[in-house]
Tab-separated table of C-alpha atoms and ligand atoms in Angstrom:
chain	number	residue	atom	x	y	z
A	1	MET	CA	136.015	-162.932	134.169
A	2	HIS	CA	135.967	-159.126	134.236
A	3	PHE	CA	137.805	-156.621	136.391
A	4	LYS	CA	138.516	-152.937	136.297
A	5	ARG	CA	142.061	-151.747	136.698
A	6	ASP	CA	142.809	-148.338	138.136
A	7	THR	CA	146.264	-147.674	136.707
A	8	CYS	CA	147.640	-146.903	133.266
A	9	ARG	CA	149.008	-150.118	131.778
A	10	VAL	CA	152.051	-148.308	130.374
A	11	CYS	CA	153.227	-145.981	133.169
A	12	LEU	CA	151.084	-147.128	136.128
A	13	SER	CA	149.792	-143.603	136.808
A	14	LYS	CA	146.394	-143.441	138.470
A	15	GLU	CA	145.442	-140.247	136.717
A	16	LEU	CA	143.252	-141.209	133.791
A	17	THR	CA	140.321	-139.437	132.161
A	18	LYS	CA	137.403	-141.188	130.505
A	19	PHE	CA	136.616	-139.482	127.188
A	20	SER	CA	134.241	-141.843	125.405
A	21	GLU	CA	131.514	-144.252	126.517
A	22	LEU	CA	130.662	-146.748	123.795
A	23	GLY	CA	128.942	-149.320	125.943
A	24	PRO	CA	127.860	-151.318	127.780
A	25	GLN	CA	128.593	-153.752	124.979
A	26	PRO	CA	128.677	-157.525	124.569
A	27	LEU	CA	131.978	-159.095	123.498
A	28	ALA	CA	132.475	-158.227	119.847
A	29	ASN	CA	133.488	-161.715	118.761
A	30	ALA	CA	130.915	-163.542	120.896
A	31	PHE	CA	128.615	-164.563	118.044
A	32	LEU	CA	125.861	-166.736	119.467
A	33	THR	CA	123.237	-169.348	118.675
A	34	GLN	CA	119.483	-168.817	118.884
A	35	LYS	CA	119.465	-171.101	121.922
A	36	MET	CA	122.031	-168.919	123.710
A	37	VAL	CA	119.888	-165.869	122.992
A	38	GLU	CA	116.837	-167.604	124.450
A	39	GLU	CA	118.766	-168.558	127.579
A	40	GLY	CA	119.444	-164.834	127.991
A	41	LYS	CA	122.990	-165.308	129.204
A	42	GLU	CA	124.639	-162.707	127.031
A	43	GLU	CA	126.818	-160.459	129.173
A	44	ARG	CA	127.635	-156.812	128.605
A	45	PHE	CA	130.634	-154.913	129.899
A	46	PRO	CA	131.506	-151.209	129.919
A	47	LEU	CA	133.364	-150.094	126.781
A	48	ASP	CA	134.911	-146.840	127.940
A	49	LEU	CA	138.007	-145.178	126.497
A	50	TYR	CA	140.471	-143.513	128.862
A	51	VAL	CA	143.600	-141.438	128.333
A	52	CYS	CA	146.484	-141.306	130.811
A	53	HIS	CA	147.571	-137.855	131.995
A	54	ARG	CA	151.193	-138.808	132.419
A	55	CYS	CA	152.076	-140.841	129.292
A	56	SER	CA	148.965	-140.135	127.118
A	57	HIS	CA	148.289	-143.819	126.566
A	58	VAL	CA	144.721	-144.436	125.336
A	59	GLN	CA	143.210	-147.600	126.754
A	60	LEU	CA	140.316	-149.500	128.262
A	61	LEU	CA	140.413	-150.109	131.986
A	62	ASP	CA	137.695	-152.775	131.910
A	63	VAL	CA	139.488	-156.037	131.334
A	64	VAL	CA	137.715	-159.228	130.302
A	65	SER	CA	139.850	-162.279	131.112
A	66	LYS	CA	142.100	-163.421	128.310
A	67	GLU	CA	140.915	-167.006	128.674
A	68	THR	CA	137.357	-165.835	127.892
A	69	LEU	CA	138.462	-163.830	124.870
A	70	PHE	CA	141.245	-165.783	123.272
A	71	SER	CA	140.985	-169.517	123.948
A	72	HIS	CA	138.637	-170.040	121.014
A	73	TYR	CA	138.920	-167.402	118.329
A	74	LEU	CA	136.661	-166.513	115.430
A	75	TYR	CA	139.090	-164.262	113.632
A	76	PHE	CA	141.131	-165.926	110.891
A	77	SER	CA	143.795	-163.823	109.188
A	78	THR	CA	143.185	-165.446	105.843
A	79	VAL	CA	139.561	-164.292	105.399
A	80	SER	CA	140.523	-161.396	103.132
A	81	ARG	CA	142.988	-161.057	100.292
A	82	THR	CA	144.397	-157.794	101.649
A	83	ILE	CA	145.869	-159.222	104.857
A	84	PRO	CA	147.670	-162.252	103.384
A	85	ALA	CA	149.251	-159.941	100.779
A	86	HIS	CA	150.295	-157.491	103.501
A	87	PHE	CA	151.835	-160.296	105.567
A	88	ALA	CA	153.632	-161.768	102.568
A	89	ALA	CA	155.393	-158.418	102.098
A	90	PHE	CA	156.091	-158.254	105.842
A	91	ALA	CA	157.676	-161.731	105.794
A	92	LYS	CA	159.796	-160.780	102.785
A	93	GLU	CA	161.123	-157.763	104.713
A	94	VAL	CA	161.983	-159.910	107.744
A	95	GLU	CA	163.719	-162.408	105.510
A	96	THR	CA	165.800	-159.994	103.471
A	97	GLU	CA	166.487	-157.167	105.956
A	98	HIS	CA	166.573	-158.756	109.392
A	99	THR	CA	167.595	-162.417	109.201
A	100	GLN	CA	170.019	-164.887	107.704
A	101	ARG	CA	169.753	-168.615	107.104
A	102	GLY	CA	169.572	-170.519	110.379
A	103	ASP	CA	168.088	-167.583	112.353
A	104	MET	CA	164.876	-168.106	114.265
A	105	VAL	CA	161.684	-166.060	113.882
A	106	VAL	CA	159.011	-166.306	116.590
A	107	GLU	CA	155.573	-164.791	116.149
A	108	LEU	CA	153.241	-164.147	119.048
A	109	GLY	CA	149.543	-164.256	118.234
A	110	SER	CA	150.434	-166.146	115.070
A	111	ASN	CA	146.775	-166.884	114.316
A	112	ASP	CA	146.308	-169.320	111.437
A	113	GLY	CA	149.987	-169.139	110.514
A	114	VAL	CA	149.509	-167.055	107.385
A	115	LEU	CA	152.594	-164.888	107.993
A	116	LEU	CA	154.971	-167.601	109.164
A	117	SER	CA	154.052	-169.947	106.332
A	118	ALA	CA	155.960	-167.555	104.048
A	119	PHE	CA	159.217	-168.679	105.727
A	120	GLU	CA	158.760	-172.225	104.467
A	121	GLY	CA	161.822	-173.124	102.421
A	122	SER	CA	163.672	-169.904	103.351
A	123	GLY	CA	166.227	-171.566	105.619
A	124	ARG	CA	164.862	-169.618	108.619
A	125	ARG	CA	163.548	-171.528	111.609
A	126	PHE	CA	160.104	-170.342	112.670
A	127	LEU	CA	157.627	-170.876	115.462
A	128	GLY	CA	154.198	-169.468	116.257
A	129	VAL	CA	152.813	-168.914	119.748
A	130	GLU	CA	149.027	-168.754	119.691
A	131	PRO	CA	146.582	-169.177	122.601
A	132	ALA	CA	143.498	-170.101	120.568
A	133	THR	CA	143.287	-173.858	120.036
A	134	ASN	CA	141.181	-173.726	116.874
A	135	VAL	CA	143.382	-171.272	114.967
A	136	SER	CA	146.564	-173.048	116.209
A	137	GLU	CA	145.251	-176.193	114.614
A	138	ALA	CA	144.624	-174.384	111.344
A	139	ALA	CA	148.244	-173.173	111.482
A	140	ARG	CA	149.635	-176.632	112.141
A	141	LYS	CA	147.598	-178.010	109.242
A	142	ARG	CA	149.421	-175.677	106.907
A	143	GLY	CA	152.761	-176.788	108.315
A	144	VAL	CA	153.506	-173.930	110.737
A	145	PRO	CA	154.905	-175.241	114.060
A	146	THR	CA	152.735	-173.616	116.708
A	147	MET	CA	152.857	-173.603	120.494
A	148	ASN	CA	149.255	-173.470	121.665
A	149	ARG	CA	149.599	-171.177	124.677
A	150	PHE	CA	149.782	-167.575	125.810
A	151	PHE	CA	153.038	-165.742	125.171
A	152	ASP	CA	154.606	-165.109	128.570
A	153	MET	CA	157.843	-165.612	130.478
A	154	GLU	CA	157.064	-169.294	130.880
A	155	SER	CA	156.574	-170.013	127.183
A	156	VAL	CA	159.551	-167.851	126.273
A	157	THR	CA	161.775	-169.744	128.709
A	158	ILE	CA	160.769	-173.039	127.105
A	159	ILE	CA	161.499	-171.699	123.607
A	160	ALA	CA	164.894	-170.264	124.584
A	161	ARG	CA	165.824	-173.530	126.313
A	162	ASP	CA	164.735	-175.889	123.543
A	163	LEU	CA	165.272	-173.864	120.380
A	164	GLY	CA	167.505	-170.946	121.330
A	165	LYS	CA	166.882	-167.220	121.090
A	166	ALA	CA	165.059	-165.421	118.305
A	167	LYS	CA	166.631	-162.998	115.838
A	168	VAL	CA	163.202	-161.573	115.136
A	169	VAL	CA	160.092	-161.569	117.290
A	170	ILE	CA	156.921	-160.579	115.444
A	171	GLY	CA	153.620	-159.574	117.007
A	172	ASN	CA	150.897	-158.175	114.779
A	173	ASN	CA	147.625	-156.866	116.164
A	174	VAL	CA	148.312	-158.552	119.455
A	175	VAL	CA	150.156	-156.075	121.684
A	176	GLY	CA	146.953	-154.083	122.123
A	177	HIS	CA	145.282	-157.263	123.378
A	178	ILE	CA	147.649	-157.768	126.283
A	179	ASP	CA	146.888	-156.327	129.708
A	180	ASP	CA	150.302	-156.940	131.256
A	181	LEU	CA	152.505	-154.878	128.956
A	182	GLU	CA	155.359	-154.872	131.430
A	183	GLY	CA	155.428	-158.695	131.414
A	184	LEU	CA	155.155	-158.732	127.627
A	185	VAL	CA	158.148	-156.457	127.042
A	186	LYS	CA	160.227	-158.413	129.563
A	187	SER	CA	159.355	-161.704	127.857
A	188	VAL	CA	160.215	-160.380	124.408
A	189	LYS	CA	163.504	-158.983	125.689
A	190	HIS	CA	164.353	-162.362	127.191
A	191	LEU	CA	163.610	-164.141	123.910
A	192	LEU	CA	165.574	-161.823	121.591
A	193	THR	CA	169.217	-162.401	120.699
A	194	PRO	CA	171.428	-159.421	121.730
A	195	ASP	CA	171.208	-158.042	118.168
A	196	GLY	CA	167.614	-159.194	117.624
A	197	VAL	CA	164.660	-157.012	116.709
A	198	TRP	CA	161.049	-157.045	117.837
A	199	ILE	CA	158.782	-155.962	114.992
A	200	PHE	CA	155.135	-155.440	115.787
A	201	GLU	CA	152.103	-153.781	114.287
A	202	VAL	CA	149.308	-151.995	116.066
A	203	PRO	CA	146.472	-149.856	114.700
A	204	TYR	CA	147.647	-146.228	114.909
A	205	LEU	CA	145.800	-143.940	117.285
A	206	VAL	CA	146.297	-140.981	114.937
A	207	ASP	CA	144.377	-142.786	112.192
A	208	MET	CA	141.701	-143.901	114.621
A	209	LEU	CA	141.146	-140.315	115.786
A	210	GLU	CA	141.390	-138.666	112.373
A	211	LYS	CA	139.068	-141.147	110.669
A	212	ASN	CA	136.571	-141.556	113.510
A	213	GLU	CA	137.335	-145.267	113.727
A	214	PHE	CA	135.560	-145.644	117.052
A	215	ASP	CA	134.398	-149.130	116.083
A	216	THR	CA	137.954	-150.460	116.352
A	217	ALA	CA	137.301	-150.220	120.096
A	218	TYR	CA	136.137	-153.483	121.634
A	219	HIS	CA	137.067	-155.454	124.703
A	220	GLU	CA	139.871	-157.381	123.010
A	221	HIS	CA	141.632	-154.111	122.262
A	222	LEU	CA	142.932	-152.870	125.586
A	223	SER	CA	145.431	-150.391	124.125
A	224	TYR	CA	145.165	-147.827	121.291
A	225	PHE	CA	148.767	-146.927	120.556
A	226	ALA	CA	150.420	-143.722	119.549
A	227	VAL	CA	154.199	-143.789	119.095
A	228	SER	CA	154.897	-141.784	122.238
A	229	PRO	CA	153.374	-144.173	124.807
A	230	ALA	CA	154.728	-147.153	122.829
A	231	LYS	CA	158.198	-145.678	123.241
A	232	THR	CA	157.598	-145.235	126.967
A	233	MET	CA	156.408	-148.856	127.230
A	234	LEU	CA	159.511	-150.165	125.464
A	235	GLU	CA	161.954	-148.041	127.431
A	236	ARG	CA	160.469	-149.086	130.755
A	237	GLY	CA	161.239	-152.677	129.742
A	238	GLY	CA	164.798	-152.040	128.591
A	239	LEU	CA	164.167	-151.833	124.841
A	240	THR	CA	164.746	-148.922	122.448
A	241	LEU	CA	162.315	-147.903	119.717
A	242	VAL	CA	164.569	-147.807	116.646
A	243	ASP	CA	162.121	-147.319	113.786
A	244	VAL	CA	158.447	-146.915	112.972
A	245	ARG	CA	156.654	-147.048	109.623
A	246	ARG	CA	153.029	-146.299	108.813
A	247	GLN	CA	151.043	-149.019	107.032
A	248	PRO	CA	147.667	-148.775	105.295
A	249	VAL	CA	145.985	-151.912	106.747
A	250	HIS	CA	143.243	-152.070	109.387
A	251	GLY	CA	142.292	-148.432	108.888
A	252	GLY	CA	145.859	-147.227	109.513
A	253	THR	CA	148.584	-149.105	111.327
A	254	ILE	CA	152.124	-148.511	112.587
A	255	ARG	CA	154.896	-151.072	112.389
A	256	LEU	CA	157.357	-150.573	115.249
A	257	TYR	CA	160.895	-151.874	115.585
A	258	ALA	CA	162.562	-152.304	118.970
A	259	LYS	CA	165.956	-153.590	120.037
A	260	HIS	CA	167.780	-154.213	123.282
A	261	LYS	CA	168.823	-150.895	124.813
A	262	GLU	CA	172.295	-152.430	125.158
A	263	ALA	CA	172.546	-152.802	121.357
A	264	GLY	CA	172.934	-149.009	121.218
A	265	ALA	CA	171.070	-148.539	117.923
A	266	THR	CA	170.274	-145.016	116.712
A	267	PRO	CA	166.576	-144.438	115.958
A	268	THR	CA	165.681	-143.447	112.397
A	269	PRO	CA	164.327	-139.910	111.766
A	270	ARG	CA	160.861	-141.461	111.304
A	271	VAL	CA	160.572	-141.913	115.065
A	272	ALA	CA	161.116	-138.210	115.725
A	273	GLU	CA	158.775	-137.290	112.840
A	274	LEU	CA	155.845	-139.203	114.279
A	275	LEU	CA	156.543	-137.973	117.800
A	276	LYS	CA	156.390	-134.450	116.405
A	277	LEU	CA	153.151	-135.193	114.566
A	278	GLU	CA	151.616	-136.433	117.814
A	279	LYS	CA	152.814	-133.350	119.673
A	280	ASP	CA	151.375	-131.110	116.922
A	281	LEU	CA	148.052	-132.932	117.244
A	282	LYS	CA	148.208	-132.231	120.992
A	283	LEU	CA	147.786	-135.888	121.865
A	284	ASP	CA	149.219	-135.015	125.266
A	285	THR	CA	146.107	-132.937	126.057
A	286	LEU	CA	142.441	-133.873	126.418
A	287	ALA	CA	141.169	-131.757	123.523
A	288	PRO	CA	141.659	-134.195	120.590
A	289	TYR	CA	139.949	-136.999	122.489
A	290	GLN	CA	136.955	-134.889	123.422
A	291	ALA	CA	136.665	-133.704	119.831
A	292	PHE	CA	136.793	-137.334	118.671
A	293	ASP	CA	133.967	-138.247	121.011
A	294	ALA	CA	131.830	-135.377	119.710
A	295	ARG	CA	132.408	-136.481	116.099
A	296	VAL	CA	131.546	-140.069	116.954
A	297	ARG	CA	128.227	-139.029	118.498
A	298	LYS	CA	127.455	-137.026	115.388
A	299	LEU	CA	128.399	-139.965	113.178
A	300	ARG	CA	125.915	-142.107	115.085
A	301	ASP	CA	123.140	-139.533	114.630
A	302	ASP	CA	123.890	-139.090	110.915
A	303	LEU	CA	124.021	-142.827	110.268
A	304	GLN	CA	120.768	-143.429	112.114
A	305	LYS	CA	119.105	-140.692	110.095
A	306	MET	CA	120.384	-142.022	106.758
A	307	ILE	CA	119.144	-145.497	107.624
A	308	ALA	CA	115.732	-144.171	108.689
A	309	ASP	CA	115.441	-142.335	105.351
A	310	LEU	CA	116.352	-145.461	103.365
A	311	LYS	CA	113.816	-147.490	105.324
A	312	ARG	CA	111.138	-144.874	104.698
A	313	ASP	CA	111.848	-145.245	100.976
A	314	GLY	CA	111.181	-148.963	101.322
A	315	LYS	CA	114.778	-150.080	100.786
A	316	ARG	CA	115.975	-153.501	101.908
A	317	LEU	CA	119.120	-153.232	104.021
A	318	VAL	CA	121.695	-155.890	104.870
A	319	GLY	CA	125.162	-155.865	106.449
A	320	TYR	CA	128.363	-156.630	104.543
A	321	GLY	CA	130.964	-158.419	106.674
A	322	ALA	CA	130.621	-159.372	110.315
A	323	PRO	CA	133.916	-158.138	111.761
A	324	ALA	CA	134.313	-157.594	115.477
A	325	LYS	CA	134.338	-153.850	114.842
A	326	GLY	CA	130.972	-154.157	113.101
A	327	ASN	CA	129.481	-155.283	116.372
A	328	THR	CA	130.761	-152.222	118.198
A	329	LEU	CA	129.198	-150.090	115.477
A	330	LEU	CA	125.861	-151.908	115.391
A	331	ASN	CA	125.486	-151.896	119.163
A	332	TYR	CA	126.604	-148.304	119.628
A	333	CYS	CA	124.345	-147.055	116.835
A	334	GLN	CA	121.525	-149.401	117.883
A	335	ILE	CA	121.170	-150.973	114.462
A	336	GLY	CA	119.418	-154.310	114.957
A	337	HIS	CA	117.617	-157.112	113.145
A	338	ASP	CA	114.643	-154.830	112.440
A	339	THR	CA	117.026	-152.757	110.290
A	340	LEU	CA	119.373	-155.320	108.718
A	341	GLU	CA	117.817	-158.529	107.398
A	342	TYR	CA	121.143	-160.321	107.771
A	343	VAL	CA	124.871	-159.754	107.569
A	344	GLN	CA	126.898	-161.728	105.077
A	345	ASP	CA	130.354	-162.952	106.052
A	346	THR	CA	132.905	-165.213	104.392
A	347	THR	CA	134.132	-166.761	107.679
A	348	PRO	CA	132.573	-170.245	107.893
A	349	VAL	CA	132.618	-170.353	111.726
A	350	LYS	CA	130.526	-167.174	111.952
A	351	GLN	CA	127.863	-168.326	109.495
A	352	GLY	CA	124.678	-169.627	111.074
A	353	LEU	CA	125.262	-167.636	114.249
A	354	LEU	CA	123.765	-164.335	115.412
A	355	THR	CA	125.649	-161.083	115.944
A	356	PRO	CA	126.382	-160.256	119.607
A	357	GLY	CA	123.932	-157.817	121.157
A	358	THR	CA	121.956	-157.149	117.986
A	359	HIS	CA	121.175	-160.813	117.090
A	360	ILE	CA	121.252	-160.431	113.324
A	361	PRO	CA	121.772	-163.740	111.438
A	362	VAL	CA	125.164	-164.182	109.768
A	363	VAL	CA	124.816	-165.783	106.344
A	364	PRO	CA	127.265	-166.994	103.681
A	365	PRO	CA	128.068	-164.671	100.737
A	366	GLU	CA	126.011	-166.820	98.337
A	367	LYS	CA	122.808	-165.542	99.948
A	368	PHE	CA	123.790	-161.936	99.339
A	369	ALA	CA	124.862	-162.704	95.769
A	370	HIS	CA	121.374	-163.946	94.826
A	371	ASP	CA	119.260	-161.708	96.970
A	372	ASN	CA	118.799	-158.284	95.323
A	373	ALA	CA	119.182	-156.326	98.537
A	374	ASP	CA	119.142	-152.562	97.919
A	375	VAL	CA	121.746	-151.302	100.367
A	376	ALA	CA	124.628	-153.070	102.100
A	377	LEU	CA	126.067	-151.436	105.208
A	378	MET	CA	129.806	-152.011	104.830
A	379	LEU	CA	130.849	-153.098	108.308
A	380	ALA	CA	134.220	-154.362	107.022
A	381	TRP	CA	135.026	-150.863	105.700
A	382	ASN	CA	138.775	-151.499	106.091
A	383	TYR	CA	138.496	-153.687	102.983
A	384	GLU	CA	136.560	-151.087	100.990
A	385	LYS	CA	138.739	-151.402	97.893
A	386	GLU	CA	138.728	-155.184	97.909
A	387	ILE	CA	134.968	-155.315	98.454
A	388	LEU	CA	134.012	-152.709	95.851
A	389	GLY	CA	136.237	-154.586	93.423
A	390	LYS	CA	134.575	-157.888	94.009
A	391	GLU	CA	130.954	-156.668	94.217
A	392	GLU	CA	130.738	-154.946	90.862
A	393	ALA	CA	127.736	-157.087	89.881
A	394	PHE	CA	125.776	-155.892	92.926
A	395	ARG	CA	126.484	-152.269	92.087
A	396	LYS	CA	125.788	-152.730	88.370
A	397	ARG	CA	122.271	-153.867	89.134
A	398	GLY	CA	121.704	-150.779	91.293
A	399	GLY	CA	122.874	-152.009	94.696
A	400	LYS	CA	124.481	-149.383	96.954
A	401	PHE	CA	127.006	-149.566	99.720
A	402	LEU	CA	126.555	-147.456	102.817
A	403	ILE	CA	130.063	-146.914	104.163
A	404	PRO	CA	129.888	-145.689	107.781
A	405	ILE	CA	133.503	-144.611	108.434
A	406	PRO	CA	134.963	-141.901	108.486
A	407	THR	CA	131.573	-140.278	107.839
A	408	PRO	CA	128.578	-142.176	106.503
A	409	ARG	CA	128.282	-142.046	102.727
A	410	ILE	CA	126.527	-143.979	99.979
A	411	VAL	CA	128.438	-145.300	96.954
B	1	TYD	P1	138.421	-157.596	110.003
B	1	TYD	O1	137.976	-156.244	109.627
B	1	TYD	O2	139.703	-158.040	109.416
B	1	TYD	O3	138.570	-157.726	111.542
B	1	TYD	P2	137.995	-157.339	112.957
B	1	TYD	O4	137.126	-158.532	113.309
B	1	TYD	O5	139.240	-157.286	113.729
B	1	TYD	O6	137.216	-156.047	112.989
B	1	TYD	O7	137.278	-158.662	109.647
B	1	TYD	C1	136.715	-158.656	108.399
B	1	TYD	C2	135.470	-159.488	108.389
B	1	TYD	O8	134.783	-159.233	107.168
B	1	TYD	C3	135.720	-160.974	108.471
B	1	TYD	O9	134.756	-161.566	109.323
B	1	TYD	C4	135.528	-161.444	107.028
B	1	TYD	C5	134.562	-160.441	106.454
B	1	TYD	N1	134.721	-160.194	105.027
B	1	TYD	C6	133.693	-160.583	104.169
B	1	TYD	O10	132.686	-161.139	104.602
B	1	TYD	N2	133.827	-160.346	102.838
B	1	TYD	C7	134.936	-159.746	102.313
B	1	TYD	O11	135.017	-159.555	101.118
B	1	TYD	C8	135.977	-159.331	103.206
B	1	TYD	C9	137.202	-158.651	102.679
B	1	TYD	C10	135.831	-159.593	104.562
B	2	ZN	ZN1	150.361	-143.720	131.504
């Protein structure tokens, strides 16, 4: 169920340095029932960030089995408005810039099918590959053909045999979840047509470091990509990184484009620009990671102090959103049920459960709407704009948000 690897998952070097210890932590999406808490079976695993000396890839070495993490999944892409809008634009780009009628688009980690559903009626063939049974079913219900299994050489061979090769392979917020990157790149290469393109999004390490987004670390996220190690990963598997574009979602993301090496494509200047940025930030040395860790410790101290002050003033605190990252933050900062009365979350499957490690009840938004809490700790800070927009009534009657990232502040 859990093992510790001793090599970099991009370049296989054994020289890695640990620069941040955020755990031991429970699994960030393992919301639990009261009964499970009483049985005391909740497990914790180290949550330590390492950087590779050879290729500078930032990663966890503690690996929780993918069957444990991804067979039943509590994250649904459609829980915000921001992400469906982002994916609609993404699908439009794939349709107009990268495919023609009759081409096939395959998405790995297709979740509830929100992205692929945009191809309905476009004349493109499309297929999702998604290991979680519950979200696969949600995808099928909305008419997105979905293979309920892990994306690997076996599934790719079946797809290529039965449906042919894919002009575009998509993989958003999933590459960082995969331990065997070598196998992943090989499988994608096998699935792509000779002129096909693999387009995938990962949270960008530069944003994570600059904005102190330590809470985006949890056991599902094995890799924290910069462009440089991503390029190394692709090249080792016979692909070329041909383009990269920064995106605002999930606290700062990069969208990468890779093609068969044999296609001979010339990378856009954006690739060189971001490689230069990473060099300028000295991401190939230890210094920026150690500085990040120091800022994260300070953030924890500052947040704890702000919360203690609010409590002393008799304020009632609750949590807003119960994202996986919120659980890293709550556990690392030791913010528990004695501090937050509840956390509200719009995801029906999370409601009625308790947060991992801190055991705070998750309640539906209606409770928060009628409750006159004083301060809401915004755990889903990546939707700040969307949330501030929709919670005007709370703020009008004097409610405040405490936004923890990049540095704790009250609005
Ligand atoms: P998200 O930040 O997308 O993901 P992760 O779990 O990867 O950290 O999760 C956002 C969570 O916040 C999700 O559980 C839904 C919840 N949420 C609300 O409760 N209200 C809102 O208005 C929004 C935008 C999200
Ligand atoms: Zn490496």
